[in-house]
PDB file of C-alpha atoms and ligand atoms in Angstrom:
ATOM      1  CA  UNK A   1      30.625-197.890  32.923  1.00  0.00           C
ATOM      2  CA  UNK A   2      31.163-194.401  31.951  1.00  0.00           C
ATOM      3  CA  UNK A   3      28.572-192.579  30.070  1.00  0.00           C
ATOM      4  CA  UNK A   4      28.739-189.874  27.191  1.00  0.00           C
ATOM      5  CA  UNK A   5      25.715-188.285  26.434  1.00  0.00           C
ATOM      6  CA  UNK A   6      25.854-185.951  23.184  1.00  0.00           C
ATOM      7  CA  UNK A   7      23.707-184.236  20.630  1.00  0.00           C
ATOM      8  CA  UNK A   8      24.159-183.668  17.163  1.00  0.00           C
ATOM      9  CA  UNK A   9      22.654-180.698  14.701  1.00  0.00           C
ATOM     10  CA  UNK A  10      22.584-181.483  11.008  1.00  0.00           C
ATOM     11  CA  UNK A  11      21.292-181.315   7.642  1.00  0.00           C
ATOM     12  CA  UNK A  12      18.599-184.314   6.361  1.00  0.00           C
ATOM     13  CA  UNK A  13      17.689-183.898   3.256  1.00  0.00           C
ATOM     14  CA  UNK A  14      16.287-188.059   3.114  1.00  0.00           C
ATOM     15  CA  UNK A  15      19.412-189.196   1.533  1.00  0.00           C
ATOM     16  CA  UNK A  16      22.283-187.716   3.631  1.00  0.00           C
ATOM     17  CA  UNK A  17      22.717-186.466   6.953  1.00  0.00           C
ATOM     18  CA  UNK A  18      25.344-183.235   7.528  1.00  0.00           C
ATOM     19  CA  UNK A  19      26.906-182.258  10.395  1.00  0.00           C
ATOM     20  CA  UNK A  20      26.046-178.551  11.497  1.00  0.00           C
ATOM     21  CA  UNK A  21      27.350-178.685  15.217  1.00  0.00           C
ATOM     22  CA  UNK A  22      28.275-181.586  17.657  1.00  0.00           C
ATOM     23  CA  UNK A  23      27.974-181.279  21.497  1.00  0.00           C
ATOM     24  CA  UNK A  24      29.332-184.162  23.990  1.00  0.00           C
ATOM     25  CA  UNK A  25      29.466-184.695  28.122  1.00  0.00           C
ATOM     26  CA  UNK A  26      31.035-187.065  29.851  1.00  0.00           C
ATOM     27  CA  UNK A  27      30.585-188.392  33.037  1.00  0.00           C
ATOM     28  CA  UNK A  28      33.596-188.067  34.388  1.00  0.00           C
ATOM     29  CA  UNK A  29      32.394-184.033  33.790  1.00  0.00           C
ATOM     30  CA  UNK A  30      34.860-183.177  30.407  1.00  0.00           C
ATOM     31  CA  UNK A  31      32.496-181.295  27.517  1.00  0.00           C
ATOM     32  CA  UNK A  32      33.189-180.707  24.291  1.00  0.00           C
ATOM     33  CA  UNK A  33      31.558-178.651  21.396  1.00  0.00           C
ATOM     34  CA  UNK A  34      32.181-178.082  18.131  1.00  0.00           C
ATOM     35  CA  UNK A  35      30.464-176.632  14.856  1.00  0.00           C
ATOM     36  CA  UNK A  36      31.317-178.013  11.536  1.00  0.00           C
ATOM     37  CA  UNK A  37      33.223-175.188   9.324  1.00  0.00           C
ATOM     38  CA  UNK A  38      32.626-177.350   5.975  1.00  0.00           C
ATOM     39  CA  UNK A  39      28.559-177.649   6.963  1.00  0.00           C
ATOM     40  CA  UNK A  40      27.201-176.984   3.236  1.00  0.00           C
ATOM     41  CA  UNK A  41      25.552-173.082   4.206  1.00  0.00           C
ATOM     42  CA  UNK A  42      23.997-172.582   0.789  1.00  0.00           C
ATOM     43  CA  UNK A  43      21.252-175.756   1.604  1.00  0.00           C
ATOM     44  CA  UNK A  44      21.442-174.870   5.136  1.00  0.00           C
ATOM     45  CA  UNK A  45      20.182-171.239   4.326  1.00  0.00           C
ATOM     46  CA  UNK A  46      16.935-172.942   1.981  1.00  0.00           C
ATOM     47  CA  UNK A  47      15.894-174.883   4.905  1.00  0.00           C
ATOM     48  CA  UNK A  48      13.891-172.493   6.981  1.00  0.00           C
ATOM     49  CA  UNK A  49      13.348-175.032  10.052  1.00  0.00           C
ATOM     50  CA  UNK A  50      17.031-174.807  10.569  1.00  0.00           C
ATOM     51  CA  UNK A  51      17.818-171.060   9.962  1.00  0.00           C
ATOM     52  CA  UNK A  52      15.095-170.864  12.367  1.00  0.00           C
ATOM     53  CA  UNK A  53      15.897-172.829  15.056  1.00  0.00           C
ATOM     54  CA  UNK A  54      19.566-174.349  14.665  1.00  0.00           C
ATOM     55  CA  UNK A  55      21.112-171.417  12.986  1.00  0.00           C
ATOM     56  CA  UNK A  56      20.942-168.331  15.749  1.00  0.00           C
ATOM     57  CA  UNK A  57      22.745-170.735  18.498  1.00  0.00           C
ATOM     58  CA  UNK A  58      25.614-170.979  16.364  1.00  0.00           C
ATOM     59  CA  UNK A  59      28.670-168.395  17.320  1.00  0.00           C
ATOM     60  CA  UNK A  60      28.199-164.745  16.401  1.00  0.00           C
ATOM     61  CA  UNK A  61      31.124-162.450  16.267  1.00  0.00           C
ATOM     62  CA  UNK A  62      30.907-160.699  19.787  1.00  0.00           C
ATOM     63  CA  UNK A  63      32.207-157.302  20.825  1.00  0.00           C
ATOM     64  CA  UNK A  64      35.429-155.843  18.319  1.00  0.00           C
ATOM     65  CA  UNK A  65      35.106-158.721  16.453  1.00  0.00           C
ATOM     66  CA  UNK A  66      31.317-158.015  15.665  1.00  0.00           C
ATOM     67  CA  UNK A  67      32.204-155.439  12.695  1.00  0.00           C
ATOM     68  CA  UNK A  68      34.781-158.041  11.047  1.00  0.00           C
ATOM     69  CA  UNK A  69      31.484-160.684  10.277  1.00  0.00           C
ATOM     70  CA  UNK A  70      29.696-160.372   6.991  1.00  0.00           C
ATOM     71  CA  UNK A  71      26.109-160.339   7.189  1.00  0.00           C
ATOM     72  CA  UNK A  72      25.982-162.979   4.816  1.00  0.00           C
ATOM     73  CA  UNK A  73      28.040-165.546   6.848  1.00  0.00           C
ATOM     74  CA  UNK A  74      25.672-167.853   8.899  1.00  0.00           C
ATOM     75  CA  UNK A  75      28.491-167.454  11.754  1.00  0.00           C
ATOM     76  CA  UNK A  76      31.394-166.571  12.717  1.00  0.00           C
ATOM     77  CA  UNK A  77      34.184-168.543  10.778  1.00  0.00           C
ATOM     78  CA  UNK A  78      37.021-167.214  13.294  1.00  0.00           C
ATOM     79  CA  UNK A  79      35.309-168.315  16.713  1.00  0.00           C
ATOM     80  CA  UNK A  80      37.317-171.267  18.246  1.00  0.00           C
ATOM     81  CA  UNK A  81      34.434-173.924  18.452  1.00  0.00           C
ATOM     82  CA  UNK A  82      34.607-173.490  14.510  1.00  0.00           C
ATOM     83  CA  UNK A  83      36.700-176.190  13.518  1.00  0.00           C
ATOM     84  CA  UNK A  84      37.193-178.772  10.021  1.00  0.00           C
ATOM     85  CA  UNK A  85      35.565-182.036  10.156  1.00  0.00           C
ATOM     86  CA  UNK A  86      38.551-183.984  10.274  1.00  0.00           C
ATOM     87  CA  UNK A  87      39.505-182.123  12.916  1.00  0.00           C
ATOM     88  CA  UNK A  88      36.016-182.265  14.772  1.00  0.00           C
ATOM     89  CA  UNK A  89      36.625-186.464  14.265  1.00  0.00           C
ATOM     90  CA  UNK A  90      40.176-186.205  15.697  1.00  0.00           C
ATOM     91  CA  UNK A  91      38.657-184.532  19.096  1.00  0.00           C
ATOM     92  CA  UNK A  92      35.768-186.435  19.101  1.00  0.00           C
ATOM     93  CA  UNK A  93      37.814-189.965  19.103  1.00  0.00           C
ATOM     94  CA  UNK A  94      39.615-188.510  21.670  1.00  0.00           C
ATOM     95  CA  UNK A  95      37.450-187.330  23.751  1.00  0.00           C
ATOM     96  CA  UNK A  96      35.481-190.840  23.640  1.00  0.00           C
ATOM     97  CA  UNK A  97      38.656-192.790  23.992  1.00  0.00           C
ATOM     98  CA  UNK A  98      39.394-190.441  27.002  1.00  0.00           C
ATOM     99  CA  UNK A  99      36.433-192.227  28.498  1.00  0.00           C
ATOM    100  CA  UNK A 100      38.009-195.426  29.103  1.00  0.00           C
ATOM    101  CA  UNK A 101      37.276-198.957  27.370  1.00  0.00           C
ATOM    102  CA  UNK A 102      33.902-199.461  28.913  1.00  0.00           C
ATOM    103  CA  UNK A 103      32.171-195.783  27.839  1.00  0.00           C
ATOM    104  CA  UNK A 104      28.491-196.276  26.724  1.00  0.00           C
ATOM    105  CA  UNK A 105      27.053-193.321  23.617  1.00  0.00           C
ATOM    106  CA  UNK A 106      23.821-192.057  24.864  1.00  0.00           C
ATOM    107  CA  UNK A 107      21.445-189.628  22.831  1.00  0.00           C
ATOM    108  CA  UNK A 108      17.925-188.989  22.530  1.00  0.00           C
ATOM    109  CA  UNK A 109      15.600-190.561  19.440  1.00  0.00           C
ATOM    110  CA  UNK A 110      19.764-191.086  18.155  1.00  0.00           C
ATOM    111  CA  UNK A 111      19.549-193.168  15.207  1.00  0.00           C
ATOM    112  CA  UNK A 112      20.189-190.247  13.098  1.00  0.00           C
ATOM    113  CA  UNK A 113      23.113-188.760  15.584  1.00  0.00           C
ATOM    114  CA  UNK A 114      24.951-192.040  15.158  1.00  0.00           C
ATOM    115  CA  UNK A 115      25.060-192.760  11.719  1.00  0.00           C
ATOM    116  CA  UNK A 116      25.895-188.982  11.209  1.00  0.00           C
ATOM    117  CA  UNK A 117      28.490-189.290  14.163  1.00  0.00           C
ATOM    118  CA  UNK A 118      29.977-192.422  13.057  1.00  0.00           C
ATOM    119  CA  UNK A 119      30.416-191.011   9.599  1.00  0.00           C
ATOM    120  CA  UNK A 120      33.086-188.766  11.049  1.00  0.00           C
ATOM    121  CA  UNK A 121      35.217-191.774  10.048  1.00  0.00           C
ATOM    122  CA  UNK A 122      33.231-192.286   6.906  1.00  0.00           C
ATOM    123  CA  UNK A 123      32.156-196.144   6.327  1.00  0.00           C
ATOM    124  CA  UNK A 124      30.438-198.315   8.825  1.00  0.00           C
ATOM    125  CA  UNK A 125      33.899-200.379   8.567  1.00  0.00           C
ATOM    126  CA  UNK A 126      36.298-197.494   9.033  1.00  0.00           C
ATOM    127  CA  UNK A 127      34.759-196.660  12.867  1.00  0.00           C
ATOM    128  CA  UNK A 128      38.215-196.493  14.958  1.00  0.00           C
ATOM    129  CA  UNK A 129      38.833-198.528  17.945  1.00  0.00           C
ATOM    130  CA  UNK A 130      37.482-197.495  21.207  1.00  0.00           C
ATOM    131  CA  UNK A 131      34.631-195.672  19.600  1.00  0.00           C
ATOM    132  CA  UNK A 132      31.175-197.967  20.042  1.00  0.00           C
ATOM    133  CA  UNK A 133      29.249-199.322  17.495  1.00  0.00           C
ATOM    134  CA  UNK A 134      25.592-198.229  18.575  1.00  0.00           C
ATOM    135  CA  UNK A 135      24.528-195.562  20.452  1.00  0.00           C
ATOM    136  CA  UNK A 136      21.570-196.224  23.805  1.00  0.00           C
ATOM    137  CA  UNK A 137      18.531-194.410  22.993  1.00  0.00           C
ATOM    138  CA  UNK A 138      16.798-192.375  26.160  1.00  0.00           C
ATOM    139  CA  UNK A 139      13.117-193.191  23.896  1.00  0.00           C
ATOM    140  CA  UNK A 140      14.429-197.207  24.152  1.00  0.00           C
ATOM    141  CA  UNK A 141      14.993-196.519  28.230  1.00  0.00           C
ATOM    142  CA  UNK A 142      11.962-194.449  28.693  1.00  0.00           C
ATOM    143  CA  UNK A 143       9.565-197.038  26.345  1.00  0.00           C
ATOM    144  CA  UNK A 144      11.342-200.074  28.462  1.00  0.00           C
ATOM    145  CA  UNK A 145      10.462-198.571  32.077  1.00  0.00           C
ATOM    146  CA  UNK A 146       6.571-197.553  31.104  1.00  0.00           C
ATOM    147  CA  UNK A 147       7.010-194.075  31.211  1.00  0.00           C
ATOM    148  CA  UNK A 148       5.360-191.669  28.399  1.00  0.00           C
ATOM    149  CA  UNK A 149       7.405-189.265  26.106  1.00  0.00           C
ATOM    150  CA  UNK A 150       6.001-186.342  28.249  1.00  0.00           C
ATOM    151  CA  UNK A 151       6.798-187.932  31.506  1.00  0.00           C
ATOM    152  CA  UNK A 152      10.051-186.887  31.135  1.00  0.00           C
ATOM    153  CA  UNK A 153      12.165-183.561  32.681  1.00  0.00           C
ATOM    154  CA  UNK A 154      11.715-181.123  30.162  1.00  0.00           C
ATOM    155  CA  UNK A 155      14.450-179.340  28.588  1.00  0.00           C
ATOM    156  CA  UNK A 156      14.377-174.959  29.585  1.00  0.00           C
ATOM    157  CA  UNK A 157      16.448-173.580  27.974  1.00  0.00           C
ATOM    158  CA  UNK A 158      18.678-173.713  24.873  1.00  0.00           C
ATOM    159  CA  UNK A 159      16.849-176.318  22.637  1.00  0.00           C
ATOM    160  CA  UNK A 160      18.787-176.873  19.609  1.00  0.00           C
ATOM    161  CA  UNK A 161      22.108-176.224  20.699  1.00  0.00           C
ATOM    162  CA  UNK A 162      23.800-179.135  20.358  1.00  0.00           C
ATOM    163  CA  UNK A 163      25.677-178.644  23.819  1.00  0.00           C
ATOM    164  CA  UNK A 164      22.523-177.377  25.795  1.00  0.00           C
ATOM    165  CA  UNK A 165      20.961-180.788  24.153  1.00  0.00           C
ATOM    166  CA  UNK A 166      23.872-183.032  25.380  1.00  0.00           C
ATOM    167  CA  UNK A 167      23.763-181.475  28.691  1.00  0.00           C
ATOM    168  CA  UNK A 168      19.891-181.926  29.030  1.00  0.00           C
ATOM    169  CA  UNK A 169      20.114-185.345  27.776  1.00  0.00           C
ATOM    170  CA  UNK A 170      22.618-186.504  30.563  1.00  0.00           C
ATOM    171  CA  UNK A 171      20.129-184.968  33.350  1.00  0.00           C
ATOM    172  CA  UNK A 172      17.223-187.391  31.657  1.00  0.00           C
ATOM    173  CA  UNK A 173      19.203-190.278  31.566  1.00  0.00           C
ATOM    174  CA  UNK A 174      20.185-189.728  34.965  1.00  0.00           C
ATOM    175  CA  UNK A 175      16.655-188.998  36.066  1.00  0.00           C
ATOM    176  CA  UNK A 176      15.839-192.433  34.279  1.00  0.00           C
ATOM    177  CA  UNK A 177      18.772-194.186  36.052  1.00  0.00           C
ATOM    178  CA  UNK A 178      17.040-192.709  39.655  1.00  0.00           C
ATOM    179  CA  UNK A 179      13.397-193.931  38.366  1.00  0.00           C
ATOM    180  CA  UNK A 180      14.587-197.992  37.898  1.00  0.00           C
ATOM    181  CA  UNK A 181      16.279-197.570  41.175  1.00  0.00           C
ATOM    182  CA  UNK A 182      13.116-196.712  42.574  1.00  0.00           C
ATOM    183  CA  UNK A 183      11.032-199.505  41.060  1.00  0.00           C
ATOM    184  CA  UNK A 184      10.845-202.668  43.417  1.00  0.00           C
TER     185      UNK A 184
HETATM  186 MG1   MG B   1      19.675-180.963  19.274  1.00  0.00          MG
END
């Protein structure tokens, strides 16, 4: 079994869930991250909780480049992590085909990041080969070995970047993994 634990940032508006930014690690130690250049900025900008928490992780124009963003642009449209959602579902098949035929989707409370991941591809139906059809939830694994919501290694740094996320999610699993082990 080879595990991929990733995170996903979107728009949820009760009706429809919109990718913002997408991060993904593997066990087998590949990463991937990507934010989504069609993300629809004019709702994104009337929804403070995201401008506020979601929004300053995305890329910034840096150094020479700094001058060349608008103030109005949420982020930088030339970074290389900016990238079309077709082409963020092109890498993202990839990289979970990459994994081999037994890879598992791991995420935490991930009902939301699966429907929104799996609608890369658009309908339930259209989900390509290779890619699984649920995702494991770290809450299902936590509830199932007896251990509180708070019990668990808590995140330091980066919250709400969707690669920080991923990354902290694979340490919890794997702290999760090392706490059945332990049980008799
Ligand atoms: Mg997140």
């Amino acid at each position: 079994m080879t595990a991929i634990d990733y995170d996903l940032e979107f728009l949820e508006d009760g009706r429809h869930i919109e990718l913002i930014s997408i991060g993904m690690v593997c066990d087998d130690g590949r990463e991937y991250y990507a934010v989504n250049r069609d993300m629809p900025v004019r709702k994104i900008r009337k929804h403070q909780w995201l401008m506020k928490n979601v929004v300053p992780s995305l890329p910034k124009g840096q150094g020479d480049r700094r001058n060349h963003v608008p103030k109005s642009w949420l982020f930088d449209y030339a970074d290389p992590v900016v990238k079309r959602r077709e082409r963020i579902a092109e890498d993202v098949m990839d990289f979970i085909r990459t994994a081999g035929p037994d890879v598992q989707l791991w995420a935490n409370y991930g009902a939301y990041d699966h429907v929104c991941l799996a609608q890369l591809w658009g309908r339930m139906i259209d989900l390509p080969e290779g890619v699984p059809m649920f995702t494991h939830d770290i809450q299902q694994e936590r509830a199932r070995l007896g251990l509180r919501w708070d019990e668990l290694p808590q995140q330091e740094s980066g919250e709400h970047n969707a690669l920080a996320d991923a990354r902290h999610n694979q340490t919890v699993r794997r702290w999760l993994a090392e706490q059945e082990a332990r049980t008799p």
